[in-house]
């Protein structure tokens, strides 16, 4: 638009597979749907193997590439460092990026441990850079609308938050021992990989969790060596078997500050459920239900509905009244998984230009990590554990 200052924000991304693709797409589509006032520039992507990172740069539209993430962080033509590598790298990269004065967006979970997560938060605060963690499911229009209904008091006091995050991609015992199944690389299994998303939705919609009791289980103890091969696929090399050191499944109960009772289940062994990320909230005046696999809709129930017509109804969150939905198509013309990342990156880049700290950020990452840590402690102690905030 003539007369409107456009602000270019130059991105450097580290890693380029599953989340690399989701983030690259989001940067590219952001100005297409939300206007060019803020324009992400895909300046450089970093990876360890030259041929592979070169191909990725070409496919995803990055101007240049690096084969050492430290070089990418040193570059003066980069404003933002985007971390889409496995969890054990998040802390080292984020702390180095903060010291270099870069704004940081990182994938979840924030770190391997609560201690590491706290160091990351300290680094971004000390260096006064903006920070964000990619809990993208918050940014589905239906979830944002659920938040609005809760804030408007439509549910009244909330009694229950119930979440299941169900996947099945490692049920085959020959699925390889990828980084997601090694504690020293991932921190935990289903708990930190997908349970962390449910925890974020719980904190976003209902508030802080103070105490947990839970249990974690590993069904398949050994697997053949291998690597992730894009998305949630694995490539076994069948050379030797190694030990799975994380949970395949976790279940826990949580008490919220508000008095709400939470129940959570996260598993990679729920056959037939590819990415069934769902929650139900029950309040004194109504209930809400959402399911990622039908992410454009929200089921709502209001106790004040006329007698005889009461029950859950399904609304399509594709109207202008639904956050972000107005940037896309006419009502009923649905959007998908990738759009949740566009919305998250929209908030992040506007936070940078507007000098406002967006959420969820490293503070949320630390609070999330404290809950993950408490669940793990409880699984070991077989007792209720306090969340160490
Ligand atoms: N927000 C979400 O819904 C979501 C979904 C999937 C994954 N994630 C998170 O995103 C991150 C990446 O997961 P993914 O599924 O994209 O993994 P992936 O295995 O598909 O990709 C990882 C990338 O990191 C690179 N890499 C691996 N080890 C590295 C190292 N030591 N140094 C530098 N680069 C390295 C790989 O070459 C690859 O490009 C993880 O933290 C994961 O928990 C988030």
mmCIF file with all atom_site columns, N, CA and C in Angstrom, residues 219-255:
data_model
loop_
_atom_site.group_PDB
_atom_site.id
_atom_site.type_symbol
_atom_site.label_atom_id
_atom_site.label_alt_id
_atom_site.label_comp_id
_atom_site.label_asym_id
_atom_site.label_entity_id
_atom_site.label_seq_id
_atom_site.pdbx_PDB_ins_code
_atom_site.Cartn_x
_atom_site.Cartn_y
_atom_site.Cartn_z
_atom_site.occupancy
_atom_site.B_iso_or_equiv
_atom_site.pdbx_formal_charge
_atom_site.auth_seq_id
_atom_site.auth_comp_id
_atom_site.auth_asym_id
_atom_site.auth_atom_id
_atom_site.pdbx_PDB_model_num
ATOM 1   N N  . UNK A 1 219 ? 6.317  -49.172 25.914 1.00 0.00 ? 219 UNK A N  1
ATOM 2   C CA . UNK A 1 219 ? 5.826  -50.504 25.529 1.00 0.00 ? 219 UNK A CA 1
ATOM 3   C C  . UNK A 1 219 ? 6.874  -51.306 24.755 1.00 0.00 ? 219 UNK A C  1
ATOM 4   N N  . UNK A 1 220 ? 7.568  -50.646 23.833 1.00 0.00 ? 220 UNK A N  1
ATOM 5   C CA . UNK A 1 220 ? 8.587  -51.325 23.012 1.00 0.00 ? 220 UNK A CA 1
ATOM 6   C C  . UNK A 1 220 ? 9.942  -50.843 23.513 1.00 0.00 ? 220 UNK A C  1
ATOM 7   N N  . UNK A 1 221 ? 10.712 -51.758 24.089 1.00 0.00 ? 221 UNK A N  1
ATOM 8   C CA . UNK A 1 221 ? 11.932 -51.339 24.813 1.00 0.00 ? 221 UNK A CA 1
ATOM 9   C C  . UNK A 1 221 ? 13.161 -51.205 23.912 1.00 0.00 ? 221 UNK A C  1
ATOM 10  N N  . UNK A 1 222 ? 13.175 -51.915 22.769 1.00 0.00 ? 222 UNK A N  1
ATOM 11  C CA . UNK A 1 222 ? 14.337 -51.857 21.876 1.00 0.00 ? 222 UNK A CA 1
ATOM 12  C C  . UNK A 1 222 ? 13.876 -51.726 20.438 1.00 0.00 ? 222 UNK A C  1
ATOM 13  N N  . UNK A 1 223 ? 14.664 -50.997 19.650 1.00 0.00 ? 223 UNK A N  1
ATOM 14  C CA . UNK A 1 223 ? 14.302 -50.778 18.240 1.00 0.00 ? 223 UNK A CA 1
ATOM 15  C C  . UNK A 1 223 ? 15.568 -50.747 17.392 1.00 0.00 ? 223 UNK A C  1
ATOM 16  N N  . UNK A 1 224 ? 15.416 -50.970 16.059 1.00 0.00 ? 224 UNK A N  1
ATOM 17  C CA . UNK A 1 224 ? 16.588 -50.895 15.189 1.00 0.00 ? 224 UNK A CA 1
ATOM 18  C C  . UNK A 1 224 ? 17.043 -49.450 15.012 1.00 0.00 ? 224 UNK A C  1
ATOM 19  N N  . UNK A 1 225 ? 18.329 -49.256 14.791 1.00 0.00 ? 225 UNK A N  1
ATOM 20  C CA . UNK A 1 225 ? 18.864 -47.903 14.584 1.00 0.00 ? 225 UNK A CA 1
ATOM 21  C C  . UNK A 1 225 ? 18.220 -47.272 13.354 1.00 0.00 ? 225 UNK A C  1
ATOM 22  N N  . UNK A 1 226 ? 18.183 -45.941 13.316 1.00 0.00 ? 226 UNK A N  1
ATOM 23  C CA . UNK A 1 226 ? 17.626 -45.255 12.142 1.00 0.00 ? 226 UNK A CA 1
ATOM 24  C C  . UNK A 1 226 ? 17.414 -43.777 12.416 1.00 0.00 ? 226 UNK A C  1
ATOM 25  N N  . UNK A 1 227 ? 16.895 -43.091 11.402 1.00 0.00 ? 227 UNK A N  1
ATOM 26  C CA . UNK A 1 227 ? 16.749 -41.630 11.456 1.00 0.00 ? 227 UNK A CA 1
ATOM 27  C C  . UNK A 1 227 ? 15.322 -41.223 11.089 1.00 0.00 ? 227 UNK A C  1
ATOM 28  N N  . UNK A 1 228 ? 14.928 -40.002 11.503 1.00 0.00 ? 228 UNK A N  1
ATOM 29  C CA . UNK A 1 228 ? 13.679 -39.420 11.007 1.00 0.00 ? 228 UNK A CA 1
ATOM 30  C C  . UNK A 1 228 ? 13.880 -39.154 9.507  1.00 0.00 ? 228 UNK A C  1
ATOM 31  N N  . UNK A 1 229 ? 12.799 -39.301 8.752  1.00 0.00 ? 229 UNK A N  1
ATOM 32  C CA . UNK A 1 229 ? 12.931 -39.157 7.298  1.00 0.00 ? 229 UNK A CA 1
ATOM 33  C C  . UNK A 1 229 ? 11.846 -38.246 6.737  1.00 0.00 ? 229 UNK A C  1
ATOM 34  N N  . UNK A 1 230 ? 11.607 -37.122 7.427  1.00 0.00 ? 230 UNK A N  1
ATOM 35  C CA . UNK A 1 230 ? 10.590 -36.170 6.952  1.00 0.00 ? 230 UNK A CA 1
ATOM 36  C C  . UNK A 1 230 ? 9.250  -36.477 7.586  1.00 0.00 ? 230 UNK A C  1
ATOM 37  N N  . UNK A 1 231 ? 8.540  -35.427 8.015  1.00 0.00 ? 231 UNK A N  1
ATOM 38  C CA . UNK A 1 231 ? 7.253  -35.626 8.693  1.00 0.00 ? 231 UNK A CA 1
ATOM 39  C C  . UNK A 1 231 ? 7.470  -36.524 9.900  1.00 0.00 ? 231 UNK A C  1
ATOM 40  N N  . UNK A 1 232 ? 6.625  -37.545 10.078 1.00 0.00 ? 232 UNK A N  1
ATOM 41  C CA . UNK A 1 232 ? 6.819  -38.475 11.188 1.00 0.00 ? 232 UNK A CA 1
ATOM 42  C C  . UNK A 1 232 ? 7.264  -39.844 10.674 1.00 0.00 ? 232 UNK A C  1
ATOM 43  N N  . UNK A 1 233 ? 7.893  -39.861 9.491  1.00 0.00 ? 233 UNK A N  1
ATOM 44  C CA . UNK A 1 233 ? 8.400  -41.127 8.933  1.00 0.00 ? 233 UNK A CA 1
ATOM 45  C C  . UNK A 1 233 ? 9.786  -41.425 9.496  1.00 0.00 ? 233 UNK A C  1
ATOM 46  N N  . UNK A 1 234 ? 10.112 -42.710 9.579  1.00 0.00 ? 234 UNK A N  1
ATOM 47  C CA . UNK A 1 234 ? 11.441 -43.111 10.041 1.00 0.00 ? 234 UNK A CA 1
ATOM 48  C C  . UNK A 1 234 ? 12.089 -44.010 9.012  1.00 0.00 ? 234 UNK A C  1
ATOM 49  N N  . UNK A 1 235 ? 13.410 -43.980 8.966  1.00 0.00 ? 235 UNK A N  1
ATOM 50  C CA . UNK A 1 235 ? 14.166 -44.826 8.031  1.00 0.00 ? 235 UNK A CA 1
ATOM 51  C C  . UNK A 1 235 ? 15.099 -45.693 8.875  1.00 0.00 ? 235 UNK A C  1
ATOM 52  N N  . UNK A 1 236 ? 14.789 -47.023 8.958  1.00 0.00 ? 236 UNK A N  1
ATOM 53  C CA . UNK A 1 236 ? 15.640 -47.918 9.756  1.00 0.00 ? 236 UNK A CA 1
ATOM 54  C C  . UNK A 1 236 ? 16.862 -48.312 8.945  1.00 0.00 ? 236 UNK A C  1
ATOM 55  N N  . UNK A 1 237 ? 18.006 -48.478 9.618  1.00 0.00 ? 237 UNK A N  1
ATOM 56  C CA . UNK A 1 237 ? 19.139 -49.043 8.866  1.00 0.00 ? 237 UNK A CA 1
ATOM 57  C C  . UNK A 1 237 ? 19.413 -50.483 9.298  1.00 0.00 ? 237 UNK A C  1
ATOM 58  N N  . UNK A 1 238 ? 18.615 -50.969 10.281 1.00 0.00 ? 238 UNK A N  1
ATOM 59  C CA . UNK A 1 238 ? 18.630 -52.382 10.685 1.00 0.00 ? 238 UNK A CA 1
ATOM 60  C C  . UNK A 1 238 ? 19.991 -52.929 11.094 1.00 0.00 ? 238 UNK A C  1
ATOM 61  N N  . UNK A 1 239 ? 20.956 -52.035 11.331 1.00 0.00 ? 239 UNK A N  1
ATOM 62  C CA . UNK A 1 239 ? 22.287 -52.549 11.674 1.00 0.00 ? 239 UNK A CA 1
ATOM 63  C C  . UNK A 1 239 ? 22.291 -53.151 13.085 1.00 0.00 ? 239 UNK A C  1
ATOM 64  N N  . UNK A 1 240 ? 21.768 -52.425 14.023 1.00 0.00 ? 240 UNK A N  1
ATOM 65  C CA . UNK A 1 240 ? 21.748 -52.969 15.374 1.00 0.00 ? 240 UNK A CA 1
ATOM 66  C C  . UNK A 1 240 ? 20.557 -52.396 16.145 1.00 0.00 ? 240 UNK A C  1
ATOM 67  N N  . UNK A 1 241 ? 20.199 -53.070 17.231 1.00 0.00 ? 241 UNK A N  1
ATOM 68  C CA . UNK A 1 241 ? 19.094 -52.606 18.057 1.00 0.00 ? 241 UNK A CA 1
ATOM 69  C C  . UNK A 1 241 ? 19.627 -51.790 19.228 1.00 0.00 ? 241 UNK A C  1
ATOM 70  N N  . UNK A 1 242 ? 18.848 -50.817 19.645 1.00 0.00 ? 242 UNK A N  1
ATOM 71  C CA . UNK A 1 242 ? 19.247 -50.008 20.793 1.00 0.00 ? 242 UNK A CA 1
ATOM 72  C C  . UNK A 1 242 ? 18.045 -49.808 21.704 1.00 0.00 ? 242 UNK A C  1
ATOM 73  N N  . UNK A 1 243 ? 18.307 -49.292 22.898 1.00 0.00 ? 243 UNK A N  1
ATOM 74  C CA . UNK A 1 243 ? 17.266 -49.144 23.914 1.00 0.00 ? 243 UNK A CA 1
ATOM 75  C C  . UNK A 1 243 ? 16.466 -47.849 23.721 1.00 0.00 ? 243 UNK A C  1
ATOM 76  N N  . UNK A 1 244 ? 15.154 -47.977 23.819 1.00 0.00 ? 244 UNK A N  1
ATOM 77  C CA . UNK A 1 244 ? 14.276 -46.797 23.834 1.00 0.00 ? 244 UNK A CA 1
ATOM 78  C C  . UNK A 1 244 ? 14.340 -46.213 25.248 1.00 0.00 ? 244 UNK A C  1
ATOM 79  N N  . UNK A 1 245 ? 14.675 -44.930 25.357 1.00 0.00 ? 245 UNK A N  1
ATOM 80  C CA . UNK A 1 245 ? 14.894 -44.375 26.703 1.00 0.00 ? 245 UNK A CA 1
ATOM 81  C C  . UNK A 1 245 ? 13.851 -43.324 27.088 1.00 0.00 ? 245 UNK A C  1
ATOM 82  N N  . UNK A 1 246 ? 12.774 -43.245 26.318 1.00 0.00 ? 246 UNK A N  1
ATOM 83  C CA . UNK A 1 246 ? 11.693 -42.311 26.665 1.00 0.00 ? 246 UNK A CA 1
ATOM 84  C C  . UNK A 1 246 ? 10.365 -43.062 26.733 1.00 0.00 ? 246 UNK A C  1
ATOM 85  N N  . UNK A 1 247 ? 9.336  -42.336 27.207 1.00 0.00 ? 247 UNK A N  1
ATOM 86  C CA . UNK A 1 247 ? 7.994  -42.899 27.328 1.00 0.00 ? 247 UNK A CA 1
ATOM 87  C C  . UNK A 1 247 ? 7.315  -42.999 25.960 1.00 0.00 ? 247 UNK A C  1
ATOM 88  N N  . UNK A 1 248 ? 6.572  -44.102 25.767 1.00 0.00 ? 248 UNK A N  1
ATOM 89  C CA . UNK A 1 248 ? 5.697  -44.224 24.597 1.00 0.00 ? 248 UNK A CA 1
ATOM 90  C C  . UNK A 1 248 ? 4.341  -43.583 24.887 1.00 0.00 ? 248 UNK A C  1
ATOM 91  N N  . UNK A 1 249 ? 3.997  -43.561 26.173 1.00 0.00 ? 249 UNK A N  1
ATOM 92  C CA . UNK A 1 249 ? 2.675  -43.044 26.570 1.00 0.00 ? 249 UNK A CA 1
ATOM 93  C C  . UNK A 1 249 ? 2.749  -42.476 27.985 1.00 0.00 ? 249 UNK A C  1
ATOM 94  N N  . UNK A 1 250 ? 1.894  -41.507 28.247 1.00 0.00 ? 250 UNK A N  1
ATOM 95  C CA . UNK A 1 250 ? 1.829  -40.907 29.583 1.00 0.00 ? 250 UNK A CA 1
ATOM 96  C C  . UNK A 1 250 ? 0.373  -40.552 29.894 1.00 0.00 ? 250 UNK A C  1
ATOM 97  N N  . UNK A 1 251 ? 0.014  -40.679 31.156 1.00 0.00 ? 251 UNK A N  1
ATOM 98  C CA . UNK A 1 251 ? -1.309 -40.213 31.608 1.00 0.00 ? 251 UNK A CA 1
ATOM 99  C C  . UNK A 1 251 ? -1.103 -39.492 32.921 1.00 0.00 ? 251 UNK A C  1
ATOM 100 N N  . UNK A 1 252 ? -1.750 -38.333 33.077 1.00 0.00 ? 252 UNK A N  1
ATOM 101 C CA . UNK A 1 252 ? -1.634 -37.646 34.368 1.00 0.00 ? 252 UNK A CA 1
ATOM 102 C C  . UNK A 1 252 ? -2.868 -36.820 34.704 1.00 0.00 ? 252 UNK A C  1
ATOM 103 N N  . UNK A 1 253 ? -3.022 -36.602 35.989 1.00 0.00 ? 253 UNK A N  1
ATOM 104 C CA . UNK A 1 253 ? -4.099 -35.748 36.513 1.00 0.00 ? 253 UNK A CA 1
ATOM 105 C C  . UNK A 1 253 ? -3.433 -34.470 37.005 1.00 0.00 ? 253 UNK A C  1
ATOM 106 N N  . UNK A 1 254 ? -4.105 -33.334 36.833 1.00 0.00 ? 254 UNK A N  1
ATOM 107 C CA . UNK A 1 254 ? -3.510 -32.060 37.240 1.00 0.00 ? 254 UNK A CA 1
ATOM 108 C C  . UNK A 1 254 ? -4.527 -31.232 38.013 1.00 0.00 ? 254 UNK A C  1
ATOM 109 N N  . UNK A 1 255 ? -4.014 -30.478 39.004 1.00 0.00 ? 255 UNK A N  1
ATOM 110 C CA . UNK A 1 255 ? -4.857 -29.494 39.698 1.00 0.00 ? 255 UNK A CA 1
ATOM 111 C C  . UNK A 1 255 ? -4.428 -28.117 39.227 1.00 0.00 ? 255 UNK A C  1
#
